[in-house]
PDB file of C-alpha atoms and ligand atoms in Angstrom:
ATOM      1  CA  MET A1002      93.076  23.490  95.653  1.00  0.00           C
ATOM      2  CA  PRO A1003      94.618  26.071  98.033  1.00  0.00           C
ATOM      3  CA  LYS A1004      92.591  29.284  98.225  1.00  0.00           C
ATOM      4  CA  LYS A1005      94.826  32.244  97.415  1.00  0.00           C
ATOM      5  CA  TYR A1006      92.281  34.763  98.748  1.00  0.00           C
ATOM      6  CA  LEU A1007      92.542  33.121 102.202  1.00  0.00           C
ATOM      7  CA  GLY A1008      96.335  33.394 102.184  1.00  0.00           C
ATOM      8  CA  GLN A1009      96.800  29.631 101.977  1.00  0.00           C
ATOM      9  CA  ASN A1010     100.537  28.908 101.731  1.00  0.00           C
ATOM     10  CA  PHE A1011     101.244  25.817 103.748  1.00  0.00           C
ATOM     11  CA  LEU A1012     104.368  24.781 105.649  1.00  0.00           C
ATOM     12  CA  PHE A1013     105.114  21.062 105.868  1.00  0.00           C
ATOM     13  CA  ASP A1014     108.870  20.871 106.708  1.00  0.00           C
ATOM     14  CA  PRO A1015     108.990  19.390 110.252  1.00  0.00           C
ATOM     15  CA  SER A1016     112.404  20.929 111.019  1.00  0.00           C
ATOM     16  CA  ILE A1017     111.059  24.448 110.323  1.00  0.00           C
ATOM     17  CA  LEU A1018     107.899  23.757 112.363  1.00  0.00           C
ATOM     18  CA  ARG A1019     110.097  22.488 115.234  1.00  0.00           C
ATOM     19  CA  ARG A1020     112.195  25.688 115.121  1.00  0.00           C
ATOM     20  CA  ILE A1021     109.019  27.805 115.304  1.00  0.00           C
ATOM     21  CA  ILE A1022     107.905  25.937 118.432  1.00  0.00           C
ATOM     22  CA  ASP A1023     111.394  26.183 119.969  1.00  0.00           C
ATOM     23  CA  VAL A1024     111.594  29.975 119.563  1.00  0.00           C
ATOM     24  CA  SER A1025     108.034  30.400 120.890  1.00  0.00           C
ATOM     25  CA  GLY A1026     109.092  29.094 124.329  1.00  0.00           C
ATOM     26  CA  VAL A1027     105.760  27.244 124.671  1.00  0.00           C
ATOM     27  CA  THR A1028     105.564  24.788 127.581  1.00  0.00           C
ATOM     28  CA  HIS A1029     102.993  22.296 128.891  1.00  0.00           C
ATOM     29  CA  ASN A1030     101.614  25.030 131.164  1.00  0.00           C
ATOM     30  CA  ASP A1031     100.559  27.198 128.219  1.00  0.00           C
ATOM     31  CA  THR A1032      97.327  27.657 126.316  1.00  0.00           C
ATOM     32  CA  VAL A1033      98.272  28.382 122.709  1.00  0.00           C
ATOM     33  CA  VAL A1034      96.101  29.974 120.059  1.00  0.00           C
ATOM     34  CA  GLU A1035      96.865  28.979 116.479  1.00  0.00           C
ATOM     35  CA  ILE A1036      95.394  31.202 113.764  1.00  0.00           C
ATOM     36  CA  GLY A1037      94.728  29.290 110.549  1.00  0.00           C
ATOM     37  CA  PRO A1038      95.801  25.690 111.290  1.00  0.00           C
ATOM     38  CA  GLY A1039      95.459  24.770 107.583  1.00  0.00           C
ATOM     39  CA  HIS A1040      96.331  21.064 107.278  1.00  0.00           C
ATOM     40  CA  GLY A1041      97.158  20.841 110.988  1.00  0.00           C
ATOM     41  CA  ARG A1042     100.884  20.003 110.875  1.00  0.00           C
ATOM     42  CA  LEU A1043     101.926  22.776 113.279  1.00  0.00           C
ATOM     43  CA  THR A1044      98.754  22.180 115.314  1.00  0.00           C
ATOM     44  CA  LYS A1045      99.719  18.578 116.131  1.00  0.00           C
ATOM     45  CA  MET A1046     103.245  19.562 117.163  1.00  0.00           C
ATOM     46  CA  LEU A1047     101.828  22.384 119.307  1.00  0.00           C
ATOM     47  CA  ALA A1048      99.422  19.957 120.978  1.00  0.00           C
ATOM     48  CA  GLU A1049     102.443  17.907 122.071  1.00  0.00           C
ATOM     49  CA  ALA A1050     104.339  20.945 123.380  1.00  0.00           C
ATOM     50  CA  ALA A1051     101.485  22.908 125.031  1.00  0.00           C
ATOM     51  CA  GLY A1052      98.784  22.293 127.638  1.00  0.00           C
ATOM     52  CA  LYS A1053      95.969  23.289 125.336  1.00  0.00           C
ATOM     53  CA  VAL A1054      95.650  24.490 121.737  1.00  0.00           C
ATOM     54  CA  ILE A1055      92.809  26.629 120.400  1.00  0.00           C
ATOM     55  CA  ALA A1056      92.984  26.432 116.595  1.00  0.00           C
ATOM     56  CA  ILE A1057      90.810  28.881 114.614  1.00  0.00           C
ATOM     57  CA  GLU A1058      90.205  28.078 110.931  1.00  0.00           C
ATOM     58  CA  LEU A1059      87.916  30.028 108.589  1.00  0.00           C
ATOM     59  CA  ASP A1060      87.925  27.664 105.600  1.00  0.00           C
ATOM     60  CA  SER A1061      84.978  25.223 105.884  1.00  0.00           C
ATOM     61  CA  GLU A1062      86.670  22.533 103.775  1.00  0.00           C
ATOM     62  CA  LEU A1063      89.867  22.587 105.826  1.00  0.00           C
ATOM     63  CA  PHE A1064      87.844  22.740 109.045  1.00  0.00           C
ATOM     64  CA  LYS A1065      85.990  19.549 108.109  1.00  0.00           C
ATOM     65  CA  LYS A1066      89.241  17.745 107.254  1.00  0.00           C
ATOM     66  CA  LEU A1067      90.895  18.986 110.443  1.00  0.00           C
ATOM     67  CA  LYS A1068      88.042  17.753 112.610  1.00  0.00           C
ATOM     68  CA  ASP A1069      88.773  14.256 111.448  1.00  0.00           C
ATOM     69  CA  GLU A1070      92.565  14.638 111.355  1.00  0.00           C
ATOM     70  CA  LEU A1071      92.801  15.985 114.934  1.00  0.00           C
ATOM     71  CA  LYS A1072      90.196  13.787 116.610  1.00  0.00           C
ATOM     72  CA  GLU A1073      92.815  11.776 118.554  1.00  0.00           C
ATOM     73  CA  PHE A1074      93.995  14.919 120.378  1.00  0.00           C
ATOM     74  CA  ASN A1075      91.983  15.742 123.472  1.00  0.00           C
ATOM     75  CA  ASN A1076      93.784  19.049 124.148  1.00  0.00           C
ATOM     76  CA  ILE A1077      92.885  20.732 120.827  1.00  0.00           C
ATOM     77  CA  GLU A1078      89.821  22.960 120.628  1.00  0.00           C
ATOM     78  CA  LEU A1079      89.036  23.471 116.963  1.00  0.00           C
ATOM     79  CA  VAL A1080      87.077  26.623 116.197  1.00  0.00           C
ATOM     80  CA  HIS A1081      85.387  27.328 112.867  1.00  0.00           C
ATOM     81  CA  GLY A1082      85.390  31.087 112.257  1.00  0.00           C
ATOM     82  CA  ASP A1083      87.148  34.341 111.540  1.00  0.00           C
ATOM     83  CA  VAL A1084      90.051  35.139 113.871  1.00  0.00           C
ATOM     84  CA  LEU A1085      89.160  38.842 113.674  1.00  0.00           C
ATOM     85  CA  LYS A1086      85.877  38.068 115.437  1.00  0.00           C
ATOM     86  CA  TYR A1087      87.245  35.651 118.048  1.00  0.00           C
ATOM     87  CA  PRO A1088      86.557  36.780 121.669  1.00  0.00           C
ATOM     88  CA  PHE A1089      90.158  36.736 122.974  1.00  0.00           C
ATOM     89  CA  ASP A1090      89.068  38.525 126.158  1.00  0.00           C
ATOM     90  CA  GLU A1091      87.078  35.466 127.189  1.00  0.00           C
ATOM     91  CA  ILE A1092      90.012  33.046 127.425  1.00  0.00           C
ATOM     92  CA  GLY A1093      92.621  33.117 130.188  1.00  0.00           C
ATOM     93  CA  PRO A1094      96.334  33.827 129.671  1.00  0.00           C
ATOM     94  CA  PHE A1095      97.497  32.630 126.257  1.00  0.00           C
ATOM     95  CA  LYS A1096     100.347  32.620 123.738  1.00  0.00           C
ATOM     96  CA  VAL A1097      99.906  32.772 119.978  1.00  0.00           C
ATOM     97  CA  VAL A1098     101.958  30.604 117.617  1.00  0.00           C
ATOM     98  CA  SER A1099     100.872  30.821 113.987  1.00  0.00           C
ATOM     99  CA  ASN A1100     101.767  30.957 110.341  1.00  0.00           C
ATOM    100  CA  ILE A1101      99.149  33.623 109.735  1.00  0.00           C
ATOM    101  CA  PRO A1102      97.227  34.559 106.555  1.00  0.00           C
ATOM    102  CA  TYR A1103      99.273  37.500 105.203  1.00  0.00           C
ATOM    103  CA  TYR A1104      96.321  39.468 103.780  1.00  0.00           C
ATOM    104  CA  ILE A1105      95.240  40.358 107.336  1.00  0.00           C
ATOM    105  CA  THR A1106      98.629  40.571 109.098  1.00  0.00           C
ATOM    106  CA  THR A1107      98.171  44.062 110.594  1.00  0.00           C
ATOM    107  CA  PRO A1108      94.511  43.582 111.651  1.00  0.00           C
ATOM    108  CA  ILE A1109      95.505  40.326 113.395  1.00  0.00           C
ATOM    109  CA  ILE A1110      98.419  41.951 115.260  1.00  0.00           C
ATOM    110  CA  PHE A1111      96.262  44.891 116.394  1.00  0.00           C
ATOM    111  CA  ARG A1112      93.404  42.642 117.439  1.00  0.00           C
ATOM    112  CA  LEU A1113      95.840  40.600 119.536  1.00  0.00           C
ATOM    113  CA  LEU A1114      97.415  43.723 121.049  1.00  0.00           C
ATOM    114  CA  GLU A1115      93.927  44.878 122.061  1.00  0.00           C
ATOM    115  CA  ALA A1116      93.657  41.620 124.029  1.00  0.00           C
ATOM    116  CA  ARG A1117      97.115  42.178 125.584  1.00  0.00           C
ATOM    117  CA  LYS A1118      95.852  41.791 129.164  1.00  0.00           C
ATOM    118  CA  ASN A1119      95.917  38.006 128.700  1.00  0.00           C
ATOM    119  CA  LEU A1120      98.343  37.775 125.798  1.00  0.00           C
ATOM    120  CA  LYS A1121     101.798  36.622 126.935  1.00  0.00           C
ATOM    121  CA  SER A1122     103.569  36.461 123.588  1.00  0.00           C
ATOM    122  CA  MET A1123     103.118  35.999 119.852  1.00  0.00           C
ATOM    123  CA  THR A1124     105.323  33.935 117.557  1.00  0.00           C
ATOM    124  CA  LEU A1125     104.188  34.694 114.042  1.00  0.00           C
ATOM    125  CA  THR A1126     105.329  33.697 110.575  1.00  0.00           C
ATOM    126  CA  ILE A1127     104.726  36.778 108.437  1.00  0.00           C
ATOM    127  CA  GLN A1128     106.009  38.435 105.280  1.00  0.00           C
ATOM    128  CA  LYS A1129     109.696  39.331 105.776  1.00  0.00           C
ATOM    129  CA  GLU A1130     109.210  42.997 104.788  1.00  0.00           C
ATOM    130  CA  VAL A1131     106.439  43.436 107.355  1.00  0.00           C
ATOM    131  CA  ALA A1132     108.616  41.845 110.056  1.00  0.00           C
ATOM    132  CA  GLU A1133     111.391  44.314 109.176  1.00  0.00           C
ATOM    133  CA  ARG A1134     108.972  47.230 109.538  1.00  0.00           C
ATOM    134  CA  ILE A1135     107.792  45.958 112.922  1.00  0.00           C
ATOM    135  CA  VAL A1136     111.306  45.735 114.428  1.00  0.00           C
ATOM    136  CA  ALA A1137     112.650  48.859 112.661  1.00  0.00           C
ATOM    137  CA  LYS A1138     114.629  51.501 114.539  1.00  0.00           C
ATOM    138  CA  PRO A1139     114.714  55.271 113.822  1.00  0.00           C
ATOM    139  CA  ASP A1140     116.689  56.528 110.817  1.00  0.00           C
ATOM    140  CA  THR A1141     115.781  53.583 108.615  1.00  0.00           C
ATOM    141  CA  LYS A1142     113.364  53.493 105.700  1.00  0.00           C
ATOM    142  CA  GLU A1143     111.383  50.668 107.363  1.00  0.00           C
ATOM    143  CA  TYR A1144     110.668  52.750 110.495  1.00  0.00           C
ATOM    144  CA  GLY A1145     107.120  54.091 110.688  1.00  0.00           C
ATOM    145  CA  VAL A1146     103.668  53.911 112.261  1.00  0.00           C
ATOM    146  CA  LEU A1147     103.680  50.087 112.409  1.00  0.00           C
ATOM    147  CA  SER A1148     107.090  49.988 114.183  1.00  0.00           C
ATOM    148  CA  LEU A1149     105.975  52.535 116.793  1.00  0.00           C
ATOM    149  CA  ALA A1150     102.472  51.111 117.316  1.00  0.00           C
ATOM    150  CA  VAL A1151     103.818  47.595 117.923  1.00  0.00           C
ATOM    151  CA  GLN A1152     106.892  48.647 119.935  1.00  0.00           C
ATOM    152  CA  TYR A1153     104.644  50.704 122.238  1.00  0.00           C
ATOM    153  CA  TYR A1154     102.948  47.494 123.462  1.00  0.00           C
ATOM    154  CA  ALA A1155     105.466  44.720 122.762  1.00  0.00           C
ATOM    155  CA  LYS A1156     109.133  43.820 122.345  1.00  0.00           C
ATOM    156  CA  PRO A1157     109.548  42.340 118.853  1.00  0.00           C
ATOM    157  CA  GLU A1158     112.468  40.273 117.571  1.00  0.00           C
ATOM    158  CA  ILE A1159     113.026  38.542 114.218  1.00  0.00           C
ATOM    159  CA  LYS A1160     114.076  34.974 115.031  1.00  0.00           C
ATOM    160  CA  PHE A1161     114.778  33.507 111.575  1.00  0.00           C
ATOM    161  CA  ILE A1162     113.937  33.777 107.886  1.00  0.00           C
ATOM    162  CA  ILE A1163     111.958  31.154 105.951  1.00  0.00           C
ATOM    163  CA  PRO A1164     112.673  31.256 102.212  1.00  0.00           C
ATOM    164  CA  ARG A1165     109.585  31.266  99.986  1.00  0.00           C
ATOM    165  CA  GLY A1166     110.515  27.830  98.549  1.00  0.00           C
ATOM    166  CA  ALA A1167     109.609  26.175 101.878  1.00  0.00           C
ATOM    167  CA  PHE A1168     105.870  26.900 101.350  1.00  0.00           C
ATOM    168  CA  ARG A1169     103.302  25.149  99.143  1.00  0.00           C
ATOM    169  CA  PRO A1170     102.174  26.769  96.946  1.00  0.00           C
ATOM    170  CA  VAL A1171     105.334  28.915  96.718  1.00  0.00           C
ATOM    171  CA  PRO A1172     104.433  32.575  97.502  1.00  0.00           C
ATOM    172  CA  LYS A1173     106.023  35.642  95.856  1.00  0.00           C
ATOM    173  CA  VAL A1174     107.737  36.760  99.090  1.00  0.00           C
ATOM    174  CA  ASP A1175     110.088  35.404 101.747  1.00  0.00           C
ATOM    175  CA  SER A1176     108.874  35.085 105.327  1.00  0.00           C
ATOM    176  CA  ALA A1177     110.228  35.721 108.797  1.00  0.00           C
ATOM    177  CA  VAL A1178     109.392  34.238 112.165  1.00  0.00           C
ATOM    178  CA  ILE A1179     108.928  37.092 114.595  1.00  0.00           C
ATOM    179  CA  HIS A1180     108.558  36.751 118.360  1.00  0.00           C
ATOM    180  CA  LEU A1181     106.821  39.492 120.347  1.00  0.00           C
ATOM    181  CA  ASP A1182     106.735  39.590 124.128  1.00  0.00           C
ATOM    182  CA  THR A1183     103.847  41.698 125.402  1.00  0.00           C
ATOM    183  CA  LEU A1184     105.074  44.488 127.703  1.00  0.00           C
ATOM    184  CA  LYS A1185     103.494  44.732 131.172  1.00  0.00           C
ATOM    185  CA  LYS A1186     103.225  48.504 130.682  1.00  0.00           C
ATOM    186  CA  PRO A1187     103.497  50.448 127.392  1.00  0.00           C
ATOM    187  CA  LYS A1188     107.107  51.291 126.502  1.00  0.00           C
ATOM    188  CA  VAL A1189     106.618  55.018 127.199  1.00  0.00           C
ATOM    189  CA  LYS A1190     104.246  56.952 129.444  1.00  0.00           C
ATOM    190  CA  VAL A1191     101.970  59.467 127.692  1.00  0.00           C
ATOM    191  CA  HIS A1192      99.090  61.524 129.036  1.00  0.00           C
ATOM    192  CA  ASP A1193      96.929  61.242 125.935  1.00  0.00           C
ATOM    193  CA  GLU A1194      97.503  58.020 123.980  1.00  0.00           C
ATOM    194  CA  LYS A1195      95.176  59.035 121.144  1.00  0.00           C
ATOM    195  CA  LEU A1196      96.987  62.326 120.641  1.00  0.00           C
ATOM    196  CA  PHE A1197     100.345  60.485 120.744  1.00  0.00           C
ATOM    197  CA  PHE A1198      99.236  58.194 117.879  1.00  0.00           C
ATOM    198  CA  ARG A1199      97.640  61.080 116.010  1.00  0.00           C
ATOM    199  CA  ILE A1200     100.977  62.919 116.038  1.00  0.00           C
ATOM    200  CA  ILE A1201     102.821  59.790 114.869  1.00  0.00           C
ATOM    201  CA  LYS A1202     100.348  59.232 112.003  1.00  0.00           C
ATOM    202  CA  ALA A1203     100.465  62.883 110.939  1.00  0.00           C
ATOM    203  CA  GLY A1204     104.279  62.859 111.013  1.00  0.00           C
ATOM    204  CA  PHE A1205     104.596  59.756 108.840  1.00  0.00           C
ATOM    205  CA  SER A1206     101.805  60.667 106.424  1.00  0.00           C
ATOM    206  CA  GLN A1207     104.252  63.301 105.160  1.00  0.00           C
ATOM    207  CA  ARG A1208     107.515  61.588 105.947  1.00  0.00           C
ATOM    208  CA  ARG A1209     109.611  63.638 103.470  1.00  0.00           C
ATOM    209  CA  LYS A1210     108.564  66.897 105.141  1.00  0.00           C
ATOM    210  CA  THR A1211     110.199  68.508 108.161  1.00  0.00           C
ATOM    211  CA  LEU A1212     108.312  67.976 111.424  1.00  0.00           C
ATOM    212  CA  SER A1213     107.274  71.629 111.630  1.00  0.00           C
ATOM    213  CA  ASN A1214     105.515  71.260 108.257  1.00  0.00           C
ATOM    214  CA  ALA A1215     104.172  67.730 108.645  1.00  0.00           C
ATOM    215  CA  LEU A1216     102.677  68.488 112.077  1.00  0.00           C
ATOM    216  CA  LYS A1217     101.022  71.814 111.209  1.00  0.00           C
ATOM    217  CA  PRO A1218      97.548  70.195 111.210  1.00  0.00           C
ATOM    218  CA  ILE A1219      98.143  69.239 114.874  1.00  0.00           C
ATOM    219  CA  ALA A1220      98.849  72.773 116.169  1.00  0.00           C
ATOM    220  CA  LYS A1221      99.588  76.102 114.499  1.00  0.00           C
ATOM    221  CA  ASN A1222     102.430  76.832 116.926  1.00  0.00           C
ATOM    222  CA  ILE A1223     103.987  73.379 116.435  1.00  0.00           C
ATOM    223  CA  LYS A1224     107.416  74.891 115.735  1.00  0.00           C
ATOM    224  CA  GLU A1225     107.584  76.410 119.245  1.00  0.00           C
ATOM    225  CA  LEU A1226     106.203  73.224 120.797  1.00  0.00           C
ATOM    226  CA  LEU A1227     108.865  71.145 119.041  1.00  0.00           C
ATOM    227  CA  ILE A1228     111.538  73.488 120.393  1.00  0.00           C
ATOM    228  CA  ASP A1229     109.997  73.206 123.889  1.00  0.00           C
ATOM    229  CA  ALA A1230     110.232  69.416 123.551  1.00  0.00           C
ATOM    230  CA  GLY A1231     113.926  69.730 122.653  1.00  0.00           C
ATOM    231  CA  ILE A1232     113.319  68.560 119.075  1.00  0.00           C
ATOM    232  CA  GLU A1233     114.723  70.555 116.170  1.00  0.00           C
ATOM    233  CA  PRO A1234     111.774  71.513 113.923  1.00  0.00           C
ATOM    234  CA  ILE A1235     113.762  70.709 110.751  1.00  0.00           C
ATOM    235  CA  ARG A1236     114.026  67.040 111.695  1.00  0.00           C
ATOM    236  CA  ARG A1237     111.802  64.448 110.002  1.00  0.00           C
ATOM    237  CA  SER A1238     109.493  61.970 111.727  1.00  0.00           C
ATOM    238  CA  GLU A1239     111.657  59.001 110.796  1.00  0.00           C
ATOM    239  CA  THR A1240     114.465  60.355 113.039  1.00  0.00           C
ATOM    240  CA  LEU A1241     112.337  60.527 116.224  1.00  0.00           C
ATOM    241  CA  THR A1242     112.548  57.868 118.915  1.00  0.00           C
ATOM    242  CA  ILE A1243     109.370  56.679 120.634  1.00  0.00           C
ATOM    243  CA  GLU A1244     110.482  58.621 123.742  1.00  0.00           C
ATOM    244  CA  GLU A1245     110.703  61.845 121.686  1.00  0.00           C
ATOM    245  CA  PHE A1246     107.204  61.291 120.236  1.00  0.00           C
ATOM    246  CA  ALA A1247     105.913  60.777 123.790  1.00  0.00           C
ATOM    247  CA  ARG A1248     107.621  63.968 125.025  1.00  0.00           C
ATOM    248  CA  LEU A1249     106.209  65.942 122.116  1.00  0.00           C
ATOM    249  CA  ALA A1250     102.678  64.585 122.694  1.00  0.00           C
ATOM    250  CA  ASP A1251     102.841  65.603 126.361  1.00  0.00           C
ATOM    251  CA  ILE A1252     104.142  69.105 125.526  1.00  0.00           C
ATOM    252  CA  VAL A1253     101.364  69.564 122.937  1.00  0.00           C
ATOM    253  CA  LYS A1254      98.776  68.354 125.452  1.00  0.00           C
ATOM    254  CA  GLU A1255     100.084  70.648 128.171  1.00  0.00           C
ATOM    255  CA  ALA A1256     100.260  73.727 125.942  1.00  0.00           C
ATOM    256  CA  GLU A1257      96.980  73.114 124.125  1.00  0.00           C
ATOM    257  CA  PRO A1258      94.797  70.999 126.447  1.00  0.00           C
ATOM    258  CA  GLU A1259      91.772  71.621 124.260  1.00  0.00           C
ATOM    259  CA  ILE A1260      93.435  69.935 121.246  1.00  0.00           C
ATOM    260  CA  GLY A1261      91.209  67.072 120.196  1.00  0.00           C
ATOM    261  CA  SER A1262      92.744  63.622 119.895  1.00  0.00           C
ATOM    262  CA  ALA A1263      90.438  62.492 117.103  1.00  0.00           C
ATOM    263  CA  SER A1264      92.248  61.881 113.821  1.00  0.00           C
TER     264      SER A1264
HETATM  265  N1  SAM B2799      99.145  26.857 109.632  1.00  0.00           N
HETATM  266  C1  SAM B2799      99.101  26.315 108.294  1.00  0.00           C
HETATM  267  C2  SAM B2799     100.510  26.028 107.826  1.00  0.00           C
HETATM  268  O1  SAM B2799     101.451  26.565 108.420  1.00  0.00           O
HETATM  269  O2  SAM B2799     100.683  25.282 106.858  1.00  0.00           O
HETATM  270  C3  SAM B2799      98.376  27.233 107.328  1.00  0.00           C
HETATM  271  C4  SAM B2799      98.908  28.622 107.166  1.00  0.00           C
HETATM  272  S1  SAM B2799      98.179  29.575 105.878  1.00  0.00           S
HETATM  273  C5  SAM B2799      99.443  30.790 105.671  1.00  0.00           C
HETATM  274  C6  SAM B2799      96.903  30.542 106.662  1.00  0.00           C
HETATM  275  C7  SAM B2799      95.684  29.786 107.145  1.00  0.00           C
HETATM  276  O3  SAM B2799      94.768  30.745 107.712  1.00  0.00           O
HETATM  277  C8  SAM B2799      94.883  29.029 106.094  1.00  0.00           C
HETATM  278  O4  SAM B2799      94.569  27.753 106.565  1.00  0.00           O
HETATM  279  C9  SAM B2799      93.610  29.879 105.890  1.00  0.00           C
HETATM  280  O5  SAM B2799      92.487  29.140 105.485  1.00  0.00           O
HETATM  281  C10 SAM B2799      93.429  30.456 107.292  1.00  0.00           C
HETATM  282  N2  SAM B2799      92.670  31.725 107.349  1.00  0.00           N
HETATM  283  C11 SAM B2799      92.567  32.698 106.417  1.00  0.00           C
HETATM  284  N3  SAM B2799      91.832  33.731 106.855  1.00  0.00           N
HETATM  285  C12 SAM B2799      91.446  33.417 108.130  1.00  0.00           C
HETATM  286  C13 SAM B2799      90.668  34.090 109.122  1.00  0.00           C
HETATM  287  N4  SAM B2799      90.149  35.300 108.891  1.00  0.00           N
HETATM  288  N5  SAM B2799      90.455  33.464 110.311  1.00  0.00           N
HETATM  289  C14 SAM B2799      90.992  32.235 110.554  1.00  0.00           C
HETATM  290  N6  SAM B2799      91.745  31.552 109.656  1.00  0.00           N
HETATM  291  C15 SAM B2799      91.980  32.128 108.454  1.00  0.00           C
END
């Protein structure tokens, strides 16, 4: 029986699995990490396309079955454990290709972005709505903290949609395959990264408010600082580009160097 609490919705259609591998751009020179191999269908196809596959599965029952199922493959390293505890810093350059457990989508993405020094790209099957938030541009309802946090470190692109009916058991939501190339340098330069993210979080925690109201907890004179940054104080957070958030963070830092970056 699939375990719902471990996000077990399996993909068996070989043509969809082939498309995932094609858009990932994996070659025989790559080490690929697969999070949650499940029954190992994608794992086997990855083992044929990549140099090495590290497959991390938490479920003991599936892990036991996989050990047997994958024993013919000498380039698969099967790991029994929680992906959120895996030491990504200890492996060399790697790509991630996975149909991930949806209940920990954001923690997985942030854990991987923390390991970005060696992370070349991620090709992830995730809930369609989350994919839309990740790629969202300003002036849309999907645009928010997740869009900015991911786009700061990576270039995301939705590659294709997988309807819910392709999974077993059938989930309540459709999925999207998203490809993210890790940027060599963050998309914008900021002097105080923590303050930059603190401003973004404060802005979106009150997204219906004007910036001068939403950002009052950051600095009392925020209205003047917004004007200094060339941003009209009556605008809302969802209209600001990542470059404008960076400019504002630098102006705040310059004017009020003692402002703490803790949230
Ligand atoms: N890759 C398979 C497929 O496409 O059919 C399975 C995908 S299923 C959406 C997610 C998989 O992640 C399951 O096998 C589940 O047991 C595993 N999983 C859940 N939580 C995990 C965790 N914290 N660490 C590693 N694997 C996990």
